[in-house]
mmCIF file of C-alpha atoms in Angstrom:
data_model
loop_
_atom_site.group_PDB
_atom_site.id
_atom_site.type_symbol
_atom_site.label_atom_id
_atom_site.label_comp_id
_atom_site.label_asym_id
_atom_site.label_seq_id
_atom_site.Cartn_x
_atom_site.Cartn_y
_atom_site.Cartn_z
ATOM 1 C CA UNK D 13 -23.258 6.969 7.423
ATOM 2 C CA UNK D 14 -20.544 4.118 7.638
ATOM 3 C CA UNK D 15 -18.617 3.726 4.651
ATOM 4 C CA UNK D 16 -18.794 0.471 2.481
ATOM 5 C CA UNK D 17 -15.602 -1.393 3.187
ATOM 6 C CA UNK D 18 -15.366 -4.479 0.638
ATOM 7 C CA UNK D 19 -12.282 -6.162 2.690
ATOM 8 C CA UNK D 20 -15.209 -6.542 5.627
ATOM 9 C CA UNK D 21 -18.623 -7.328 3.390
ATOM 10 C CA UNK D 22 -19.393 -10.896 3.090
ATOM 11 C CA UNK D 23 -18.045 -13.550 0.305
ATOM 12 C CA UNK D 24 -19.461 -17.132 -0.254
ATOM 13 C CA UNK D 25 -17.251 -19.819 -2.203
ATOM 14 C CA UNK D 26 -17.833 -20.655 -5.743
ATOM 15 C CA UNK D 27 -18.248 -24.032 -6.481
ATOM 16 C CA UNK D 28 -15.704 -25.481 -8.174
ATOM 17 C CA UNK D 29 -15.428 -25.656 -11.728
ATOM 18 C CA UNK D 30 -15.554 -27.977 -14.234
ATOM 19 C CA UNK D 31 -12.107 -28.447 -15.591
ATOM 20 C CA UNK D 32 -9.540 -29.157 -13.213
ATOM 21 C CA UNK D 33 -6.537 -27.479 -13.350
ATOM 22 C CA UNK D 34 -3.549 -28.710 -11.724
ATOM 23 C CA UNK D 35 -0.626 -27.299 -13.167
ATOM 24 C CA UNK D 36 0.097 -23.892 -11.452
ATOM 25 C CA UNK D 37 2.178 -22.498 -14.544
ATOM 26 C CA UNK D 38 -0.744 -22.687 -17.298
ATOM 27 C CA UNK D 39 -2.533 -19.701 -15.568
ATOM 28 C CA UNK D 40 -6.189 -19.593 -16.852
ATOM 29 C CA UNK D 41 -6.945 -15.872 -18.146
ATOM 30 C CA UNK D 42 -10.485 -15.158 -16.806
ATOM 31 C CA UNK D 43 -12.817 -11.969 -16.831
ATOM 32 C CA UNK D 44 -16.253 -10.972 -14.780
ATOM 33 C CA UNK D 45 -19.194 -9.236 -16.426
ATOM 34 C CA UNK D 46 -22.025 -7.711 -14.533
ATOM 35 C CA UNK D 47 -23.589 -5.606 -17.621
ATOM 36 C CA UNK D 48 -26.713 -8.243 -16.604
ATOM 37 C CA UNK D 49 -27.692 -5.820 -13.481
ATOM 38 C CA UNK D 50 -29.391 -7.083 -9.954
ATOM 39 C CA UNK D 51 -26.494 -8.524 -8.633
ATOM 40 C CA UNK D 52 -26.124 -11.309 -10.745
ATOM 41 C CA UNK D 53 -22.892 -11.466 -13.194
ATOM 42 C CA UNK D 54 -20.800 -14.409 -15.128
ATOM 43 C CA UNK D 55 -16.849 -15.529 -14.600
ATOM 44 C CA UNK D 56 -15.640 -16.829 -17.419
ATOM 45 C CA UNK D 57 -12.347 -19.207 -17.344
ATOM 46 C CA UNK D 58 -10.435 -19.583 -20.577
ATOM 47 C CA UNK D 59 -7.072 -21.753 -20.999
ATOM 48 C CA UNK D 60 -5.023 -23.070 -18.325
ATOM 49 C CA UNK D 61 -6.099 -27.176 -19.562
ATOM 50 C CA UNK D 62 -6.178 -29.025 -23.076
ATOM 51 C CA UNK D 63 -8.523 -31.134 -24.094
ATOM 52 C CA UNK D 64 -8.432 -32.734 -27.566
ATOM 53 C CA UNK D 65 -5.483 -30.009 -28.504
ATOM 54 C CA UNK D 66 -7.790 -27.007 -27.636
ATOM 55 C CA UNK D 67 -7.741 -24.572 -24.583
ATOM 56 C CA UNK D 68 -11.245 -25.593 -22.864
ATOM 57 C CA UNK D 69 -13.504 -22.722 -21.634
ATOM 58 C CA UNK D 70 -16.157 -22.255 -19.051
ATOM 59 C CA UNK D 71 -18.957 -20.152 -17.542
ATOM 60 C CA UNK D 72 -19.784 -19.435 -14.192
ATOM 61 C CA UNK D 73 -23.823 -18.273 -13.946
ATOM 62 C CA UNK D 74 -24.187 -16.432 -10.490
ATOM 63 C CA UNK D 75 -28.239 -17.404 -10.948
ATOM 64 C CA UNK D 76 -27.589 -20.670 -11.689
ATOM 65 C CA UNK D 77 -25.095 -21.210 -9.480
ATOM 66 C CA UNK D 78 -23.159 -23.390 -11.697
ATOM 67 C CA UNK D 79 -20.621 -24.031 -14.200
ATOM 68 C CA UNK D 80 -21.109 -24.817 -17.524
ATOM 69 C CA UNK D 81 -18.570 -26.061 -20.578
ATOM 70 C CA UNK D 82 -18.646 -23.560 -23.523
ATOM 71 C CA UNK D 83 -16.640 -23.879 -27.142
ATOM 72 C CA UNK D 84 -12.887 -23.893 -26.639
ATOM 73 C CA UNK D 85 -11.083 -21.202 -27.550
ATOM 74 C CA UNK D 86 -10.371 -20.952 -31.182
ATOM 75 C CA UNK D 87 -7.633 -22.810 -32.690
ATOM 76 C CA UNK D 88 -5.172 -20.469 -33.687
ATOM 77 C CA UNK D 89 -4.504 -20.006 -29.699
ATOM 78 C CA UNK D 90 -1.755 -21.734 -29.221
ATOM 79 C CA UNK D 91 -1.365 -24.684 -26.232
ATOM 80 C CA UNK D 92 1.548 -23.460 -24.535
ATOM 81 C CA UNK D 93 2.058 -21.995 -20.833
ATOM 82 C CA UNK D 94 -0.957 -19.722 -21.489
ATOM 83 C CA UNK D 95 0.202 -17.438 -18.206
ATOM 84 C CA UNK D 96 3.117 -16.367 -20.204
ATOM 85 C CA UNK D 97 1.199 -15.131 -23.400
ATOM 86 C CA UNK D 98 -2.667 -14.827 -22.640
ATOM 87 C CA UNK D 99 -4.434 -11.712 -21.290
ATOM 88 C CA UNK D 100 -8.153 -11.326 -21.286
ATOM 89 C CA UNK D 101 -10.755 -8.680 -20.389
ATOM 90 C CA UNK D 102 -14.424 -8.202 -20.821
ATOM 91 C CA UNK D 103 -15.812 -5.582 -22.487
ATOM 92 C CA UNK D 104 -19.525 -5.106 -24.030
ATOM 93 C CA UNK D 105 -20.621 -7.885 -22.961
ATOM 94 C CA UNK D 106 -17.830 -9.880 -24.970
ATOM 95 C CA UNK D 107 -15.163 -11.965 -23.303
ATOM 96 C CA UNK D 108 -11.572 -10.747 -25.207
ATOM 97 C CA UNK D 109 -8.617 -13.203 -25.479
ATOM 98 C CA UNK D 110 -5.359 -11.543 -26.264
ATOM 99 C CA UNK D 111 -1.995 -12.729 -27.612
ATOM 100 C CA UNK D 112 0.347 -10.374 -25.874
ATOM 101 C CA UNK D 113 2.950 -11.056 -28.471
ATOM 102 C CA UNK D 114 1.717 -11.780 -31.550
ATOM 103 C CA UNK D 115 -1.548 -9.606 -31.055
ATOM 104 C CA UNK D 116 -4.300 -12.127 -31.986
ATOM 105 C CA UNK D 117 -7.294 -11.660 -30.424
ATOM 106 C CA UNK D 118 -10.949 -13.257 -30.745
ATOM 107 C CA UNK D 119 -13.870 -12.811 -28.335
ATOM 108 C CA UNK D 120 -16.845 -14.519 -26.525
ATOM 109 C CA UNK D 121 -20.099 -13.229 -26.772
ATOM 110 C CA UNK D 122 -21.469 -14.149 -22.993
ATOM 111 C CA UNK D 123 -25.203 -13.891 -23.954
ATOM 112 C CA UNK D 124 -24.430 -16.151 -27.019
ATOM 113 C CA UNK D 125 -21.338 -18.331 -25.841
ATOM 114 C CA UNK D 126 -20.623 -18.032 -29.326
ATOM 115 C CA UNK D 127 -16.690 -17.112 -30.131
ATOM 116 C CA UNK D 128 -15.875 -14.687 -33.002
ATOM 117 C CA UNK D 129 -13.583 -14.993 -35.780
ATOM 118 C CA UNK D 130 -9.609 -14.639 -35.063
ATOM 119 C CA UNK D 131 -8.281 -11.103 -35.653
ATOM 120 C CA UNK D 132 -4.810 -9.629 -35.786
ATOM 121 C CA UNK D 133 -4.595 -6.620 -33.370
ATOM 122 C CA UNK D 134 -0.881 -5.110 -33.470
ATOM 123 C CA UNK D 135 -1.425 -1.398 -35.145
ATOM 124 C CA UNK D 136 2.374 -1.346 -35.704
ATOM 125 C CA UNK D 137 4.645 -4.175 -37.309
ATOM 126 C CA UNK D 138 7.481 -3.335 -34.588
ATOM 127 C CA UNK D 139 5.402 -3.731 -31.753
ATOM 128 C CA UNK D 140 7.331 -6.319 -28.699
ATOM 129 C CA UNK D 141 4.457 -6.771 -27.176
ATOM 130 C CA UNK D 142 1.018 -5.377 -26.483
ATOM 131 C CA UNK D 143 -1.890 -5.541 -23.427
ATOM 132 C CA UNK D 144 -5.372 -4.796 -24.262
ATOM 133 C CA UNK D 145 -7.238 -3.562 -21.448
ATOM 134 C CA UNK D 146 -11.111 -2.498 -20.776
ATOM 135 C CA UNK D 147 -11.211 0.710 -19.140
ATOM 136 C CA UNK D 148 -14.924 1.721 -18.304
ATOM 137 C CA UNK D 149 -16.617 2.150 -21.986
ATOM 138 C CA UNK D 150 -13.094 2.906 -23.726
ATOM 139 C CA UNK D 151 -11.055 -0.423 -24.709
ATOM 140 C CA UNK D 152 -7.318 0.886 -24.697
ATOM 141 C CA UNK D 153 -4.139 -0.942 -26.028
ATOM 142 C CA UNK D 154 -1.189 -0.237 -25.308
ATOM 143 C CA UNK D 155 2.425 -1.759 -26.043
ATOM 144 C CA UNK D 156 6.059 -1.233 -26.644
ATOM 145 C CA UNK D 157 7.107 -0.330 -29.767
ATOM 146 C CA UNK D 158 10.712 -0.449 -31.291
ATOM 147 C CA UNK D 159 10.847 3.425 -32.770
ATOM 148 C CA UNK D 160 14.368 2.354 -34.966
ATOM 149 C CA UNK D 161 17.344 0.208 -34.811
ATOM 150 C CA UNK D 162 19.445 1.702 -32.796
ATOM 151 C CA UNK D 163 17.266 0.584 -29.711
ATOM 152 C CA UNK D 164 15.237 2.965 -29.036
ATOM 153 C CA UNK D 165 11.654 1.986 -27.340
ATOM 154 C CA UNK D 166 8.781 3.737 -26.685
ATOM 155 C CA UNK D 167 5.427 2.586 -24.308
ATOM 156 C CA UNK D 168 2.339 3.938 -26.900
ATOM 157 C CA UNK D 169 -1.446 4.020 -25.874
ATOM 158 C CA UNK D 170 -4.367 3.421 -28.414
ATOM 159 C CA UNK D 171 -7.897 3.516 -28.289
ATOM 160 C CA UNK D 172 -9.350 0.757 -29.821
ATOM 161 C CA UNK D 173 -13.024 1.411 -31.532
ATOM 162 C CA UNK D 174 -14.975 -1.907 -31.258
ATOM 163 C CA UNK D 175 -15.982 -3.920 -33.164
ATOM 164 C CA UNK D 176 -14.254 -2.172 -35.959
ATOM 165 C CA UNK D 177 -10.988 -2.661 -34.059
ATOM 166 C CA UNK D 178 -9.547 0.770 -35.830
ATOM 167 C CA UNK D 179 -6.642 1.940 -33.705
ATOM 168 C CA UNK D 180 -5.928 5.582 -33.079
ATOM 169 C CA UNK D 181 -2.926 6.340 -31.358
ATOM 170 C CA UNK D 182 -3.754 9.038 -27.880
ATOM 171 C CA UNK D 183 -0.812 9.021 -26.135
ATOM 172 C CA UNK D 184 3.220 7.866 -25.606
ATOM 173 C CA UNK D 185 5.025 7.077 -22.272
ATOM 174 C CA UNK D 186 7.137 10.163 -21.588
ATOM 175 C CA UNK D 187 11.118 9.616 -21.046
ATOM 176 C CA UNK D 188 10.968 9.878 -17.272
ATOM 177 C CA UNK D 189 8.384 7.773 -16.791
ATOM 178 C CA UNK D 190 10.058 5.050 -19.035
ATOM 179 C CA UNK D 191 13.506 5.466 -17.284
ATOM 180 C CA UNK D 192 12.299 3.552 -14.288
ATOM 181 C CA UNK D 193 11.437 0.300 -16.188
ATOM 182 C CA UNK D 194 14.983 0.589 -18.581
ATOM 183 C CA UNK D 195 16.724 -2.569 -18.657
ATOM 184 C CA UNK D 196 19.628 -1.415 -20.676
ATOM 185 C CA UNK D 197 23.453 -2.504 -19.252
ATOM 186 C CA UNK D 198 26.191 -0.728 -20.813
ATOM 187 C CA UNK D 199 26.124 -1.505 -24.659
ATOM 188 C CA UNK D 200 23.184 -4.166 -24.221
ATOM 189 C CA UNK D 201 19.773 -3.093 -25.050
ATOM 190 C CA UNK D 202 17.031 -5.384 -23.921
ATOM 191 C CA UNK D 203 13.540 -5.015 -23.815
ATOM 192 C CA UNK D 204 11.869 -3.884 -20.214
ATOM 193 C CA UNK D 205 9.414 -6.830 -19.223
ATOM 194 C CA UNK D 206 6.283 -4.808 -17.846
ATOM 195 C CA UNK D 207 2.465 -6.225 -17.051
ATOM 196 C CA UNK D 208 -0.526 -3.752 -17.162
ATOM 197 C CA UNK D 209 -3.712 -4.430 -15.807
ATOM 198 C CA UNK D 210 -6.526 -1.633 -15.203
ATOM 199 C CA UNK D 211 -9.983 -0.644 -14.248
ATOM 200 C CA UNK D 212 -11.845 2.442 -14.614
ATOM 201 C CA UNK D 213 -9.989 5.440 -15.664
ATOM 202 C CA UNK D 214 -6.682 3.968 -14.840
ATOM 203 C CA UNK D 215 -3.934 1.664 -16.178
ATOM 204 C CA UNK D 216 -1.294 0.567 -13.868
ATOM 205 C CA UNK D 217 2.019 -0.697 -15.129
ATOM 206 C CA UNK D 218 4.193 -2.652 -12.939
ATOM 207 C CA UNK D 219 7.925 -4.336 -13.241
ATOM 208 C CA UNK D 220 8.138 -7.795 -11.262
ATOM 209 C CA UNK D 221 12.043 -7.011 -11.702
ATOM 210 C CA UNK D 222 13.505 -6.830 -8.149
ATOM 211 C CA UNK D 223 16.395 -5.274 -9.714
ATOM 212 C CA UNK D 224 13.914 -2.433 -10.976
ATOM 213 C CA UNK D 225 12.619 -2.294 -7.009
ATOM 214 C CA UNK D 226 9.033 -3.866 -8.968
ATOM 215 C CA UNK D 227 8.739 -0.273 -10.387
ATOM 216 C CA UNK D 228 5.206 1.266 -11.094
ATOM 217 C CA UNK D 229 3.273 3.752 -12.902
ATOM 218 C CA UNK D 230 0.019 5.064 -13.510
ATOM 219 C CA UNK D 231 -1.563 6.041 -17.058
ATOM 220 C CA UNK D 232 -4.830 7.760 -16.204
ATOM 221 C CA UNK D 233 -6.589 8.369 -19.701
ATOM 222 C CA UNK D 234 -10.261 9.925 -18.050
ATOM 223 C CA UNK D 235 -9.651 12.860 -20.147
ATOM 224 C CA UNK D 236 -8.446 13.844 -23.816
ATOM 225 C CA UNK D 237 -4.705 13.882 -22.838
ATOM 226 C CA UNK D 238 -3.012 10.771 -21.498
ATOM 227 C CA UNK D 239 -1.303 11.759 -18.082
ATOM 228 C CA UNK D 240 1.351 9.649 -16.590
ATOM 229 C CA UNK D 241 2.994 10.098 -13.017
ATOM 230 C CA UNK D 242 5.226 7.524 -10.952
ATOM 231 C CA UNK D 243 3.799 5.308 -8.484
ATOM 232 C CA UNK D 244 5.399 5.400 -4.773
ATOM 233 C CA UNK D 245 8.243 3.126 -4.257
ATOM 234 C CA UNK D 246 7.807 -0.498 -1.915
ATOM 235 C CA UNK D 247 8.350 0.342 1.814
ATOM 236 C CA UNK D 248 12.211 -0.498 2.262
ATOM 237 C CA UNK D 249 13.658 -3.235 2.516
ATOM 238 C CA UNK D 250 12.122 -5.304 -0.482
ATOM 239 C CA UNK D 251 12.368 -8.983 0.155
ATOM 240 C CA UNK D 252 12.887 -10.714 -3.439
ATOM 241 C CA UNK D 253 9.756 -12.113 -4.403
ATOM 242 C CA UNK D 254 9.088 -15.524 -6.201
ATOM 243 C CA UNK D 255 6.431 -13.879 -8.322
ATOM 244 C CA UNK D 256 4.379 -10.668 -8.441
ATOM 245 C CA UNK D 257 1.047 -10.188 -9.122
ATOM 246 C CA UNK D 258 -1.015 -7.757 -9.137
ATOM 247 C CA UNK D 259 -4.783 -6.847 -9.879
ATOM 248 C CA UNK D 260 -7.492 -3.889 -10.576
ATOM 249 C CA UNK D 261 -10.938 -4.466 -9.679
ATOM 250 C CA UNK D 262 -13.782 -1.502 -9.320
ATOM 251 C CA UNK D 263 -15.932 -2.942 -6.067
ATOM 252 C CA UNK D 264 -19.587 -2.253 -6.717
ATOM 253 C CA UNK D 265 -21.901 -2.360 -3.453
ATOM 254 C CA UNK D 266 -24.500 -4.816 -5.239
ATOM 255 C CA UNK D 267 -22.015 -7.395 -6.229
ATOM 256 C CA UNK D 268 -19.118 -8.879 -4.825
ATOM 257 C CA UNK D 269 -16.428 -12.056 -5.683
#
């Protein structure tokens, strides 16, 4: 039988949506849930456009075929460049809006379009900064954590029970692994800048340094023990990129964007 190749199955244009958004740098997060079967699934679009000082959200219905305003994201989000401090996923049904920094967090219930309460998700005071990340029915955070003073770092992974939010800590980067992303010069210690994103079983984490050759690694956490292994480097020579991005998706044959 021929094999289902997504790159060559069909796609149709959305129409467009509701808020325009015209400034490139104000990145809207966004996440797609199926959970509703037959095909049919919701995008939601969060942030990326103010309107009366509050990030403006909206739903895509695949049924309807249509857009519709929902409640803007809770106050406490902040109106700055959301692409530098916004992450979102869906899990459960529930559209999640992260702080990367901070670790605030509230979510959208997508049968209800009703938003939650604000919450404070950071299970250690000297965590940089965090990603929080669906991976098939476990929610997983994971962040960099300042061990001491001296400087030393280390990448930790927690599962997240929901709604409860309890952290418990499964699993640390290993020293080899965290080598590859280590910004330190000489007697500077800095802070390696690293995106996640991830699907299924798998959490990829990625440097858009060119100086770091836009290093990448895998977490897989299918099992009870978190396993990490390098990812292959770019075919050389790297051209320095303007900006990196990159994306996990799980293709399922009876729905496509």
């Amino acid at each position: 039988t021929r094999s289902f190749n997504p790159i060559l199955y069909p796609r149709y244009n959305l129409n467009p949506t509701t808020y325009h958004r015209f400034n490139s740098h104000s990145n809207p997060g966004s996440g797609l849930d199926g959970s509703g079967g037959g095909g049919s699934f919701h995008l939601v679009v969060a942030g990326g456009k103010a309107m009366d000082d509050q990030l403006v959200v909206e739903i895509y219905d695949s049924q309807q075929d249509a857009w519709r305003p929902c409640a803007p994201l809770p106050h406490q989000f902040r109106l700055l460049n959301t692409s530098q401090w916004m992450r979102s996923t869906v899990f459960e049904g529930k559209f999640i809006v992260y702080e990367t920094d901070t670790g605030l967090m509230a979510y959208l219930d997508i049968d209800t379009l009703q938003w939650s309460n604000t919450f404070l998700l950071k299970p250690e005071q000297r965590t940089v900064y965090s990603f929080l990340i669906a991976c098939g029915s476990r929610l997983i955070l994971i962040g960099l954590v300042r061990i001491n003073n001296d400087g030393h770092r280390r990448f930790k992974v927690w599962l997240v029970n929901f709604p409860s939010l309890e952290c418990i800590e499964i699993g640390y980067m290993p020293h080899e692994i965290y080598s590859i992303f280590d910004e330190d010069e000489d007697d500077e210690v800095k802070d390696p800048v690293i995106t996640c994103v991830g699907g299924g079983d798998f959490i990829y984490m990625y440097s858009d340094s060119w100086h770091k050759d836009y290093a990448t690694c895998i977490c897989d956490v299918s099992g009870g023990k978190v396993i990490w292994r390098k990812m292959p480097h770019l075919p050389a020579p790297v051209n320095r990129f303007d900006k990196v991005v990159c994306f996990s998706s799980l293709v399922m044959e009876d729905m496509h964007l």
